[in-house]
PDB file of C-alpha atoms in Angstrom:
ATOM      1  CA  UNK A 370     -26.402 -21.539   0.403  1.00 49.00           C
ATOM      2  CA  UNK A 371     -28.146 -19.642   3.212  1.00 58.00           C
ATOM      3  CA  UNK A 372     -29.500 -16.112   2.934  1.00 55.00           C
ATOM      4  CA  UNK A 373     -26.407 -14.485   4.460  1.00 54.00           C
ATOM      5  CA  UNK A 374     -24.033 -16.136   1.998  1.00 56.00           C
ATOM      6  CA  UNK A 375     -26.322 -15.322  -0.918  1.00 54.00           C
ATOM      7  CA  UNK A 376     -26.494 -11.671   0.143  1.00 51.00           C
ATOM      8  CA  UNK A 377     -22.698 -11.497   0.448  1.00 51.00           C
ATOM      9  CA  UNK A 378     -22.194 -13.055  -2.985  1.00 54.00           C
ATOM     10  CA  UNK A 379     -24.705 -10.669  -4.598  1.00 52.00           C
ATOM     11  CA  UNK A 380     -23.086  -7.686  -2.874  1.00 52.00           C
ATOM     12  CA  UNK A 381     -19.618  -8.666  -4.122  1.00 54.00           C
ATOM     13  CA  UNK A 382     -20.966  -9.167  -7.651  1.00 52.00           C
ATOM     14  CA  UNK A 383     -22.585  -5.725  -7.501  1.00 56.00           C
ATOM     15  CA  UNK A 384     -19.300  -4.115  -6.450  1.00 56.00           C
ATOM     16  CA  UNK A 385     -17.481  -5.819  -9.346  1.00 55.00           C
ATOM     17  CA  UNK A 386     -20.147  -4.708 -11.846  1.00 52.00           C
ATOM     18  CA  UNK A 387     -19.993  -1.106 -10.615  1.00 56.00           C
ATOM     19  CA  UNK A 388     -16.195  -1.116 -10.916  1.00 56.00           C
ATOM     20  CA  UNK A 389     -16.443  -2.485 -14.472  1.00 53.00           C
ATOM     21  CA  UNK A 390     -19.051   0.135 -15.400  1.00 52.00           C
ATOM     22  CA  UNK A 391     -16.835   2.933 -14.081  1.00 51.00           C
ATOM     23  CA  UNK A 392     -13.891   1.613 -16.113  1.00 50.00           C
ATOM     24  CA  UNK A 393     -15.867   1.093 -19.342  1.00 47.00           C
ATOM     25  CA  UNK A 394     -17.544   4.521 -19.254  1.00 50.00           C
ATOM     26  CA  UNK A 395     -14.255   6.297 -18.580  1.00 50.00           C
ATOM     27  CA  UNK A 396     -15.416   7.795 -15.293  1.00 47.00           C
ATOM     28  CA  UNK A 397     -12.153   6.687 -13.710  1.00 48.00           C
ATOM     29  CA  UNK A 398     -10.190   8.923 -16.121  1.00 56.00           C
ATOM     30  CA  UNK A 399     -12.476  11.863 -15.395  1.00 57.00           C
ATOM     31  CA  UNK A 400     -12.084  11.295 -11.676  1.00 54.00           C
ATOM     32  CA  UNK A 401      -8.295  11.049 -12.035  1.00 54.00           C
ATOM     33  CA  UNK A 402      -8.187  14.372 -13.913  1.00 60.00           C
ATOM     34  CA  UNK A 403     -10.339  15.985 -11.237  1.00 59.00           C
ATOM     35  CA  UNK A 404      -8.078  14.663  -8.481  1.00 54.00           C
ATOM     36  CA  UNK A 405      -4.974  15.965 -10.272  1.00 57.00           C
ATOM     37  CA  UNK A 406      -6.623  19.379 -10.434  1.00 61.00           C
ATOM     38  CA  UNK A 407      -7.393  19.222  -6.714  1.00 59.00           C
ATOM     39  CA  UNK A 408      -3.789  18.288  -5.976  1.00 58.00           C
ATOM     40  CA  UNK A 409      -2.577  21.309  -7.960  1.00 64.00           C
ATOM     41  CA  UNK A 410      -4.977  23.556  -6.047  1.00 64.00           C
ATOM     42  CA  UNK A 411      -3.702  22.180  -2.745  1.00 62.00           C
ATOM     43  CA  UNK A 412      -0.096  22.781  -3.794  1.00 62.00           C
ATOM     44  CA  UNK A 413      -0.942  26.407  -4.589  1.00 67.00           C
ATOM     45  CA  UNK A 414      -2.730  26.733  -1.248  1.00 67.00           C
ATOM     46  CA  UNK A 415       0.300  25.272   0.526  1.00 67.00           C
ATOM     47  CA  UNK A 416       2.520  27.876  -1.119  1.00 65.00           C
ATOM     48  CA  UNK A 417       0.189  30.689  -0.016  1.00 68.00           C
ATOM     49  CA  UNK A 418       0.078  29.279   3.513  1.00 69.00           C
ATOM     50  CA  UNK A 419       3.876  29.188   3.662  1.00 68.00           C
ATOM     51  CA  UNK A 420       4.051  32.816   2.568  1.00 67.00           C
ATOM     52  CA  UNK A 421       1.596  33.662   5.359  1.00 67.00           C
ATOM     53  CA  UNK A 422       3.872  31.864   7.805  1.00 67.00           C
ATOM     54  CA  UNK A 423       6.775  34.023   6.683  1.00 66.00           C
ATOM     55  CA  UNK A 424       4.793  37.176   7.427  1.00 65.00           C
ATOM     56  CA  UNK A 425       3.908  35.967  10.935  1.00 62.00           C
ATOM     57  CA  UNK A 426       0.179  35.560  10.270  1.00 63.00           C
ATOM     58  CA  UNK A 427      -1.595  34.237  13.380  1.00 57.00           C
ATOM     59  CA  UNK A 428      -3.205  30.853  12.879  1.00 68.00           C
ATOM     60  CA  UNK A 429      -1.086  30.158   9.830  1.00 74.00           C
ATOM     61  CA  UNK A 430       0.535  27.090  11.412  1.00 79.00           C
ATOM     62  CA  UNK A 431      -2.758  25.286  12.071  1.00 81.00           C
ATOM     63  CA  UNK A 432      -4.014  26.212   8.612  1.00 79.00           C
ATOM     64  CA  UNK A 433      -0.791  24.956   7.058  1.00 82.00           C
ATOM     65  CA  UNK A 434      -0.976  21.602   8.885  1.00 86.00           C
ATOM     66  CA  UNK A 435      -4.645  21.249   7.940  1.00 86.00           C
ATOM     67  CA  UNK A 436      -3.728  21.776   4.294  1.00 83.00           C
ATOM     68  CA  UNK A 437      -0.956  19.179   4.607  1.00 86.00           C
ATOM     69  CA  UNK A 438      -3.428  16.629   5.947  1.00 90.00           C
ATOM     70  CA  UNK A 439      -5.993  17.419   3.245  1.00 85.00           C
ATOM     71  CA  UNK A 440      -3.339  17.240   0.526  1.00 84.00           C
ATOM     72  CA  UNK A 441      -2.196  13.818   1.742  1.00 86.00           C
ATOM     73  CA  UNK A 442      -5.803  12.596   1.791  1.00 87.00           C
ATOM     74  CA  UNK A 443      -6.785  13.803  -1.672  1.00 80.00           C
ATOM     75  CA  UNK A 444      -3.411  13.006  -3.210  1.00 76.00           C
ATOM     76  CA  UNK A 445      -3.771   9.399  -2.037  1.00 79.00           C
ATOM     77  CA  UNK A 446      -7.108   9.152  -3.853  1.00 76.00           C
ATOM     78  CA  UNK A 447      -5.200   9.406  -7.122  1.00 65.00           C
ATOM     79  CA  UNK A 448      -2.725   6.922  -8.580  1.00 61.00           C
ATOM     80  CA  UNK A 449       0.099   5.621  -6.436  1.00 62.00           C
ATOM     81  CA  UNK A 450       0.777   5.381  -2.691  1.00 61.00           C
ATOM     82  CA  UNK A 451       0.449   1.598  -2.748  1.00 72.00           C
ATOM     83  CA  UNK A 452      -3.341   1.362  -2.486  1.00 76.00           C
ATOM     84  CA  UNK A 453      -3.624  -1.275  -5.195  1.00 75.00           C
ATOM     85  CA  UNK A 454      -0.664  -3.219  -3.815  1.00 78.00           C
ATOM     86  CA  UNK A 455      -1.967  -3.292  -0.254  1.00 83.00           C
ATOM     87  CA  UNK A 456      -5.497  -4.096  -1.420  1.00 80.00           C
ATOM     88  CA  UNK A 457      -4.249  -6.885  -3.701  1.00 78.00           C
ATOM     89  CA  UNK A 458      -2.123  -8.314  -0.909  1.00 80.00           C
ATOM     90  CA  UNK A 459      -5.052  -8.048   1.507  1.00 80.00           C
ATOM     91  CA  UNK A 460      -7.390  -9.920  -0.819  1.00 76.00           C
ATOM     92  CA  UNK A 461      -4.957 -12.628  -1.863  1.00 74.00           C
ATOM     93  CA  UNK A 462      -3.282 -13.287   1.490  1.00 74.00           C
ATOM     94  CA  UNK A 463      -4.699 -14.378   4.818  1.00 74.00           C
ATOM     95  CA  UNK A 464      -3.603 -11.216   6.587  1.00 78.00           C
ATOM     96  CA  UNK A 465      -5.941  -9.967   9.296  1.00 82.00           C
ATOM     97  CA  UNK A 466      -7.599  -6.572   9.042  1.00 84.00           C
ATOM     98  CA  UNK A 467      -5.429  -5.345  11.899  1.00 87.00           C
ATOM     99  CA  UNK A 468      -2.268  -6.378  10.053  1.00 87.00           C
ATOM    100  CA  UNK A 469      -3.463  -4.690   6.857  1.00 87.00           C
ATOM    101  CA  UNK A 470      -4.121  -1.425   8.694  1.00 89.00           C
ATOM    102  CA  UNK A 471      -0.674  -1.646  10.310  1.00 90.00           C
ATOM    103  CA  UNK A 472       0.886  -2.192   6.878  1.00 89.00           C
ATOM    104  CA  UNK A 473      -0.934   0.872   5.534  1.00 90.00           C
ATOM    105  CA  UNK A 474       0.330   2.935   8.470  1.00 92.00           C
ATOM    106  CA  UNK A 475       3.915   1.733   8.155  1.00 91.00           C
ATOM    107  CA  UNK A 476       3.902   2.349   4.395  1.00 90.00           C
ATOM    108  CA  UNK A 477       2.581   5.907   4.773  1.00 91.00           C
ATOM    109  CA  UNK A 478       5.076   6.700   7.531  1.00 93.00           C
ATOM    110  CA  UNK A 479       7.866   5.063   5.528  1.00 91.00           C
ATOM    111  CA  UNK A 480       7.111   7.246   2.513  1.00 90.00           C
ATOM    112  CA  UNK A 481       7.339  10.346   4.697  1.00 92.00           C
ATOM    113  CA  UNK A 482      10.626   9.276   6.293  1.00 93.00           C
ATOM    114  CA  UNK A 483      12.181   8.380   2.932  1.00 90.00           C
ATOM    115  CA  UNK A 484      11.157  11.786   1.564  1.00 89.00           C
ATOM    116  CA  UNK A 485      12.784  13.509   4.555  1.00 91.00           C
ATOM    117  CA  UNK A 486      15.993  11.481   4.231  1.00 89.00           C
ATOM    118  CA  UNK A 487      16.132  12.051   0.471  1.00 84.00           C
ATOM    119  CA  UNK A 488      15.650  15.802   0.640  1.00 85.00           C
ATOM    120  CA  UNK A 489      17.973  16.548   3.524  1.00 85.00           C
ATOM    121  CA  UNK A 490      20.503  13.942   2.447  1.00 81.00           C
ATOM    122  CA  UNK A 491      20.497  15.484  -1.012  1.00 76.00           C
ATOM    123  CA  UNK A 492      20.761  18.998   0.401  1.00 76.00           C
ATOM    124  CA  UNK A 493      23.653  17.967   2.621  1.00 75.00           C
ATOM    125  CA  UNK A 494      25.501  16.342  -0.273  1.00 73.00           C
ATOM    126  CA  UNK A 495      24.555  18.533  -3.240  1.00 65.00           C
ATOM    127  CA  UNK A 496      22.457  21.524  -2.111  1.00 61.00           C
ATOM    128  CA  UNK A 497      20.505  21.359  -5.332  1.00 55.00           C
ATOM    129  CA  UNK A 498      16.840  20.561  -5.969  1.00 55.00           C
ATOM    130  CA  UNK A 499      17.437  18.746  -9.245  1.00 56.00           C
ATOM    131  CA  UNK A 500      19.919  16.428  -7.529  1.00 58.00           C
ATOM    132  CA  UNK A 501      17.342  15.608  -4.833  1.00 59.00           C
ATOM    133  CA  UNK A 502      14.746  14.741  -7.461  1.00 58.00           C
ATOM    134  CA  UNK A 503      17.418  12.710  -9.246  1.00 60.00           C
ATOM    135  CA  UNK A 504      17.974  10.670  -6.082  1.00 59.00           C
ATOM    136  CA  UNK A 505      14.229  10.011  -5.862  1.00 58.00           C
ATOM    137  CA  UNK A 506      14.250   8.721  -9.436  1.00 62.00           C
ATOM    138  CA  UNK A 507      17.331   6.618  -8.707  1.00 63.00           C
ATOM    139  CA  UNK A 508      15.706   4.558  -5.957  1.00 64.00           C
ATOM    140  CA  UNK A 509      12.472   3.882  -7.860  1.00 67.00           C
ATOM    141  CA  UNK A 510      13.911   0.752  -9.556  1.00 71.00           C
ATOM    142  CA  UNK A 511      14.832  -0.573  -6.096  1.00 69.00           C
ATOM    143  CA  UNK A 512      11.239  -0.065  -4.993  1.00 68.00           C
ATOM    144  CA  UNK A 513      10.003  -1.987  -8.025  1.00 71.00           C
ATOM    145  CA  UNK A 514      12.390  -4.859  -7.297  1.00 75.00           C
ATOM    146  CA  UNK A 515      11.239  -5.017  -3.668  1.00 71.00           C
ATOM    147  CA  UNK A 516       7.606  -5.227  -4.759  1.00 72.00           C
ATOM    148  CA  UNK A 517       8.510  -7.865  -7.363  1.00 76.00           C
ATOM    149  CA  UNK A 518      10.011  -9.848  -4.476  1.00 75.00           C
ATOM    150  CA  UNK A 519       6.645  -9.667  -2.728  1.00 70.00           C
ATOM    151  CA  UNK A 520       5.002 -10.985  -5.897  1.00 74.00           C
ATOM    152  CA  UNK A 521       7.420 -13.913  -5.917  1.00 78.00           C
ATOM    153  CA  UNK A 522       6.515 -14.689  -2.297  1.00 74.00           C
ATOM    154  CA  UNK A 523       2.795 -14.653  -3.095  1.00 72.00           C
ATOM    155  CA  UNK A 524       3.343 -16.852  -6.158  1.00 76.00           C
ATOM    156  CA  UNK A 525       5.384 -19.391  -4.199  1.00 76.00           C
ATOM    157  CA  UNK A 526       2.884 -19.553  -1.360  1.00 72.00           C
ATOM    158  CA  UNK A 527      -0.074 -19.899  -3.717  1.00 73.00           C
ATOM    159  CA  UNK A 528       1.608 -22.809  -5.524  1.00 77.00           C
ATOM    160  CA  UNK A 529       2.391 -24.500  -2.215  1.00 76.00           C
ATOM    161  CA  UNK A 530      -1.224 -24.189  -1.097  1.00 70.00           C
ATOM    162  CA  UNK A 531      -2.452 -25.883  -4.263  1.00 69.00           C
ATOM    163  CA  UNK A 532      -0.173 -28.876  -3.686  1.00 66.00           C
ATOM    164  CA  UNK A 533      -1.792 -31.839  -1.910  1.00 58.00           C
ATOM    165  CA  UNK A 534      -0.686 -32.392   1.654  1.00 50.00           C
ATOM    166  CA  UNK A 535       2.075 -34.967   2.068  1.00 49.00           C
ATOM    167  CA  UNK A 536       1.149 -38.121   3.905  1.00 45.00           C
ATOM    168  CA  UNK A 537       3.548 -39.585   6.491  1.00 47.00           C
ATOM    169  CA  UNK A 538       3.632 -43.399   6.440  1.00 49.00           C
ATOM    170  CA  UNK A 539       6.259 -44.157   9.068  1.00 48.00           C
ATOM    171  CA  UNK A 540       3.774 -44.672  11.912  1.00 49.00           C
ATOM    172  CA  UNK A 541       0.044 -44.202  12.396  1.00 51.00           C
ATOM    173  CA  UNK A 542      -1.527 -41.105  13.912  1.00 48.00           C
ATOM    174  CA  UNK A 543      -4.931 -39.980  14.874  1.00 50.00           C
ATOM    175  CA  UNK A 544      -6.199 -36.559  15.931  1.00 44.00           C
ATOM    176  CA  UNK A 545      -5.014 -37.105  19.513  1.00 46.00           C
ATOM    177  CA  UNK A 546      -2.100 -39.450  18.980  1.00 46.00           C
ATOM    178  CA  UNK A 547       0.218 -37.741  21.481  1.00 46.00           C
ATOM    179  CA  UNK A 548       3.290 -38.594  19.413  1.00 43.00           C
ATOM    180  CA  UNK A 549       5.080 -35.438  20.501  1.00 41.00           C
ATOM    181  CA  UNK A 550       5.428 -33.612  17.184  1.00 39.00           C
ATOM    182  CA  UNK A 551       3.179 -31.589  14.923  1.00 40.00           C
ATOM    183  CA  UNK A 552       1.739 -33.365  11.879  1.00 34.00           C
ATOM    184  CA  UNK A 553       1.777 -30.151   9.810  1.00 37.00           C
ATOM    185  CA  UNK A 554       2.251 -26.454  10.430  1.00 38.00           C
ATOM    186  CA  UNK A 555      -0.961 -24.749  11.387  1.00 42.00           C
ATOM    187  CA  UNK A 556      -2.308 -21.605   9.730  1.00 42.00           C
ATOM    188  CA  UNK A 557      -0.882 -19.371  12.447  1.00 45.00           C
ATOM    189  CA  UNK A 558       2.577 -20.921  12.059  1.00 40.00           C
ATOM    190  CA  UNK A 559       2.525 -20.460   8.289  1.00 40.00           C
ATOM    191  CA  UNK A 560       1.399 -16.842   8.637  1.00 45.00           C
ATOM    192  CA  UNK A 561       4.095 -16.109  11.210  1.00 44.00           C
ATOM    193  CA  UNK A 562       6.831 -17.754   9.127  1.00 39.00           C
ATOM    194  CA  UNK A 563       6.207 -15.848   5.898  1.00 49.00           C
ATOM    195  CA  UNK A 564       4.195 -12.826   7.007  1.00 68.00           C
ATOM    196  CA  UNK A 565       7.032 -10.608   8.201  1.00 76.00           C
ATOM    197  CA  UNK A 566       8.988 -11.080   4.967  1.00 77.00           C
ATOM    198  CA  UNK A 567       5.969 -10.126   2.888  1.00 76.00           C
ATOM    199  CA  UNK A 568       5.219  -7.125   5.088  1.00 82.00           C
ATOM    200  CA  UNK A 569       8.841  -5.973   4.857  1.00 83.00           C
ATOM    201  CA  UNK A 570       8.878  -6.259   1.057  1.00 79.00           C
ATOM    202  CA  UNK A 571       5.519  -4.516   0.718  1.00 81.00           C
ATOM    203  CA  UNK A 572       6.344  -1.637   3.064  1.00 85.00           C
ATOM    204  CA  UNK A 573       9.818  -1.173   1.561  1.00 82.00           C
ATOM    205  CA  UNK A 574       8.466  -1.189  -1.992  1.00 80.00           C
ATOM    206  CA  UNK A 575       5.898   1.499  -1.180  1.00 83.00           C
ATOM    207  CA  UNK A 576       8.136   3.597   1.074  1.00 84.00           C
ATOM    208  CA  UNK A 577      10.944   3.764  -1.490  1.00 80.00           C
ATOM    209  CA  UNK A 578       8.648   5.756  -3.791  1.00 80.00           C
ATOM    210  CA  UNK A 579       8.111   8.936  -1.736  1.00 80.00           C
ATOM    211  CA  UNK A 580       5.248  11.300  -2.397  1.00 79.00           C
ATOM    212  CA  UNK A 581       6.108  14.095  -4.835  1.00 77.00           C
ATOM    213  CA  UNK A 582       4.037  16.480  -2.734  1.00 80.00           C
ATOM    214  CA  UNK A 583       6.190  15.700   0.302  1.00 85.00           C
ATOM    215  CA  UNK A 584       9.371  16.359  -1.707  1.00 84.00           C
ATOM    216  CA  UNK A 585       7.919  19.655  -2.944  1.00 81.00           C
ATOM    217  CA  UNK A 586       6.959  20.692   0.588  1.00 84.00           C
ATOM    218  CA  UNK A 587      10.307  19.788   2.145  1.00 87.00           C
ATOM    219  CA  UNK A 588      12.336  21.592  -0.517  1.00 82.00           C
ATOM    220  CA  UNK A 589      10.136  24.693  -0.285  1.00 80.00           C
ATOM    221  CA  UNK A 590      10.246  24.887   3.523  1.00 82.00           C
ATOM    222  CA  UNK A 591      14.026  24.376   3.428  1.00 83.00           C
ATOM    223  CA  UNK A 592      14.390  27.328   1.080  1.00 78.00           C
ATOM    224  CA  UNK A 593      12.201  29.428   3.397  1.00 77.00           C
ATOM    225  CA  UNK A 594      14.214  28.417   6.468  1.00 79.00           C
ATOM    226  CA  UNK A 595      11.355  26.636   8.286  1.00 81.00           C
ATOM    227  CA  UNK A 596      12.696  23.099   8.105  1.00 85.00           C
ATOM    228  CA  UNK A 597      11.030  21.810  11.275  1.00 87.00           C
ATOM    229  CA  UNK A 598       7.590  22.848  10.099  1.00 86.00           C
ATOM    230  CA  UNK A 599       8.205  21.185   6.751  1.00 87.00           C
ATOM    231  CA  UNK A 600       9.121  17.898   8.431  1.00 92.00           C
ATOM    232  CA  UNK A 601       6.044  18.104  10.682  1.00 92.00           C
ATOM    233  CA  UNK A 602       3.859  18.881   7.670  1.00 90.00           C
ATOM    234  CA  UNK A 603       5.244  15.839   5.856  1.00 93.00           C
ATOM    235  CA  UNK A 604       4.299  13.573   8.775  1.00 94.00           C
ATOM    236  CA  UNK A 605       0.807  15.114   8.894  1.00 93.00           C
ATOM    237  CA  UNK A 606       0.524  14.607   5.129  1.00 91.00           C
ATOM    238  CA  UNK A 607       1.356  10.926   5.665  1.00 93.00           C
ATOM    239  CA  UNK A 608      -1.519  10.692   8.164  1.00 93.00           C
ATOM    240  CA  UNK A 609      -3.945  11.843   5.468  1.00 91.00           C
ATOM    241  CA  UNK A 610      -2.489   9.313   3.048  1.00 90.00           C
ATOM    242  CA  UNK A 611      -2.839   6.580   5.671  1.00 92.00           C
ATOM    243  CA  UNK A 612      -6.618   7.047   5.865  1.00 92.00           C
ATOM    244  CA  UNK A 613      -7.055   6.196   2.178  1.00 88.00           C
ATOM    245  CA  UNK A 614      -4.609   3.281   2.066  1.00 88.00           C
ATOM    246  CA  UNK A 615      -6.084   1.841   5.280  1.00 90.00           C
ATOM    247  CA  UNK A 616      -9.570   2.115   3.776  1.00 89.00           C
ATOM    248  CA  UNK A 617      -8.448   0.292   0.618  1.00 85.00           C
ATOM    249  CA  UNK A 618      -6.805  -2.420   2.727  1.00 85.00           C
ATOM    250  CA  UNK A 619      -9.894  -2.828   4.912  1.00 87.00           C
ATOM    251  CA  UNK A 620     -12.244  -3.095   1.926  1.00 84.00           C
ATOM    252  CA  UNK A 621     -10.024  -5.770   0.388  1.00 81.00           C
ATOM    253  CA  UNK A 622      -9.870  -7.733   3.641  1.00 82.00           C
ATOM    254  CA  UNK A 623     -13.631  -7.527   4.167  1.00 82.00           C
ATOM    255  CA  UNK A 624     -14.231  -8.640   0.560  1.00 78.00           C
ATOM    256  CA  UNK A 625     -11.979 -11.645   1.127  1.00 77.00           C
ATOM    257  CA  UNK A 626     -13.852 -12.575   4.292  1.00 77.00           C
ATOM    258  CA  UNK A 627     -17.199 -12.150   2.562  1.00 74.00           C
ATOM    259  CA  UNK A 628     -16.128 -14.388  -0.299  1.00 71.00           C
ATOM    260  CA  UNK A 629     -14.939 -17.009   2.167  1.00 71.00           C
ATOM    261  CA  UNK A 630     -18.382 -16.971   3.812  1.00 71.00           C
ATOM    262  CA  UNK A 631     -20.201 -17.118   0.483  1.00 69.00           C
ATOM    263  CA  UNK A 632     -18.071 -19.984  -0.927  1.00 67.00           C
ATOM    264  CA  UNK A 633     -16.649 -21.873   2.069  1.00 65.00           C
ATOM    265  CA  UNK A 634     -15.771 -25.054   0.186  1.00 63.00           C
ATOM    266  CA  UNK A 635     -14.000 -23.411  -2.724  1.00 57.00           C
ATOM    267  CA  UNK A 636     -12.373 -20.522  -0.846  1.00 60.00           C
ATOM    268  CA  UNK A 637      -8.993 -22.205  -0.011  1.00 67.00           C
ATOM    269  CA  UNK A 638      -8.252 -23.028  -3.656  1.00 69.00           C
ATOM    270  CA  UNK A 639      -9.769 -19.752  -4.801  1.00 69.00           C
ATOM    271  CA  UNK A 640      -7.496 -17.695  -2.560  1.00 67.00           C
ATOM    272  CA  UNK A 641      -4.490 -19.800  -3.539  1.00 72.00           C
ATOM    273  CA  UNK A 642      -5.302 -19.024  -7.174  1.00 73.00           C
ATOM    274  CA  UNK A 643      -5.699 -15.342  -6.253  1.00 70.00           C
ATOM    275  CA  UNK A 644      -2.225 -15.373  -4.698  1.00 70.00           C
ATOM    276  CA  UNK A 645      -0.766 -16.942  -7.842  1.00 75.00           C
ATOM    277  CA  UNK A 646      -2.477 -14.474 -10.190  1.00 75.00           C
ATOM    278  CA  UNK A 647      -1.590 -11.493  -7.992  1.00 72.00           C
ATOM    279  CA  UNK A 648       2.011 -12.653  -7.706  1.00 74.00           C
ATOM    280  CA  UNK A 649       2.420 -13.103 -11.462  1.00 78.00           C
ATOM    281  CA  UNK A 650       0.859  -9.707 -12.246  1.00 76.00           C
ATOM    282  CA  UNK A 651       2.999  -7.932  -9.640  1.00 73.00           C
ATOM    283  CA  UNK A 652       6.194  -9.598 -10.905  1.00 77.00           C
ATOM    284  CA  UNK A 653       5.506  -8.738 -14.559  1.00 78.00           C
ATOM    285  CA  UNK A 654       4.465  -5.129 -13.915  1.00 74.00           C
ATOM    286  CA  UNK A 655       7.247  -4.361 -11.451  1.00 72.00           C
ATOM    287  CA  UNK A 656      10.056  -5.926 -13.470  1.00 78.00           C
ATOM    288  CA  UNK A 657       8.918  -4.205 -16.661  1.00 74.00           C
ATOM    289  CA  UNK A 658       8.684  -0.876 -14.814  1.00 71.00           C
ATOM    290  CA  UNK A 659      12.117  -1.374 -13.243  1.00 71.00           C
ATOM    291  CA  UNK A 660      13.636  -2.087 -16.664  1.00 74.00           C
ATOM    292  CA  UNK A 661      12.130   1.112 -18.075  1.00 71.00           C
ATOM    293  CA  UNK A 662      13.478   3.128 -15.150  1.00 63.00           C
ATOM    294  CA  UNK A 663      17.026   1.775 -15.446  1.00 62.00           C
TER     295      UNK A 663
END
C-alpha cells in the first residue's frame, strides 16, 4: 500500500471515528435541537418579512428571498430532505459525482414543485389548510414505497455483482477475437441500463415528501394574496436545500472513490456488499414507515 492509499484509508477511518464520537456523546441530538430552534426563528422572520411586504417596505422582496434561501439551507441541515438517501446511494452505487449533484438538484426542485402542486391543488379543491396538510400526509406512504423500490434495485444489483461471471463455451474468444458481439456488458452499459430507474425512484421518493417550510410559506402567501412571491420563495428555498444535499452527495461519492483507491483489490466486492446492505436497510425502514403511515 503506497503512501497515498494509506493516507486515504487513515482519513476515512478518522471520519468514521469522529462520526461515532458525535453519536455516542449525544452531540447530534444537541445539534438537531439547535437546528430546530433556528428553523423556528427563520419561520418567525419569514412572517415578519411578509408583513413588511404587505406594508410596501422597500427592499422587503430581496430580504424575503434571502430569508427563503437561508431557511432552505439551515432546514436541510436537520433531518429529512433525502440527504441520507442520496449519500447512501452515492456511496453504494457507481454513480459519478456529476450524476449525484444532478440527483440532489432534481430532488430539491421536485420537493418544491410537489409543495406548489399540493397547496394550490388543495386550495382549488378544498380551500382549507388542514385539507392541504392532509394531502401531504396522504402521499407520504407513496414516497416510502418509491424509496423501497430503490432499495430493491440496489439489493438486486449488489447480488448480481457478487455472482461469478458466466463462461460461454460455444466457441473460443480472446481479447480481440472480432466475433461481432460483446462478451459481457461493460460498466457504462450496466450504469446506463439501471441508472435512470434508480434515479427516478430516488428523486420521486424524496420529492413526494415536500418541505413543511415550503407548505407553510405557500399557504401564508396565498392568504396574503401574494401567490407569485410565495412560489418564487419556494424555488429559492429549494436552492438552499440543494446546497446541503449536493454536499452530502459529493462527500459520499468522494469517500467511495477514496476507498476504491485505498483497497483496489477488495473494492468491487466491498461496494457490492454495500449495495446489498444499503438496499436491505432502505427496504426495511421504508416499508415499516409506510405501514405506520397507512
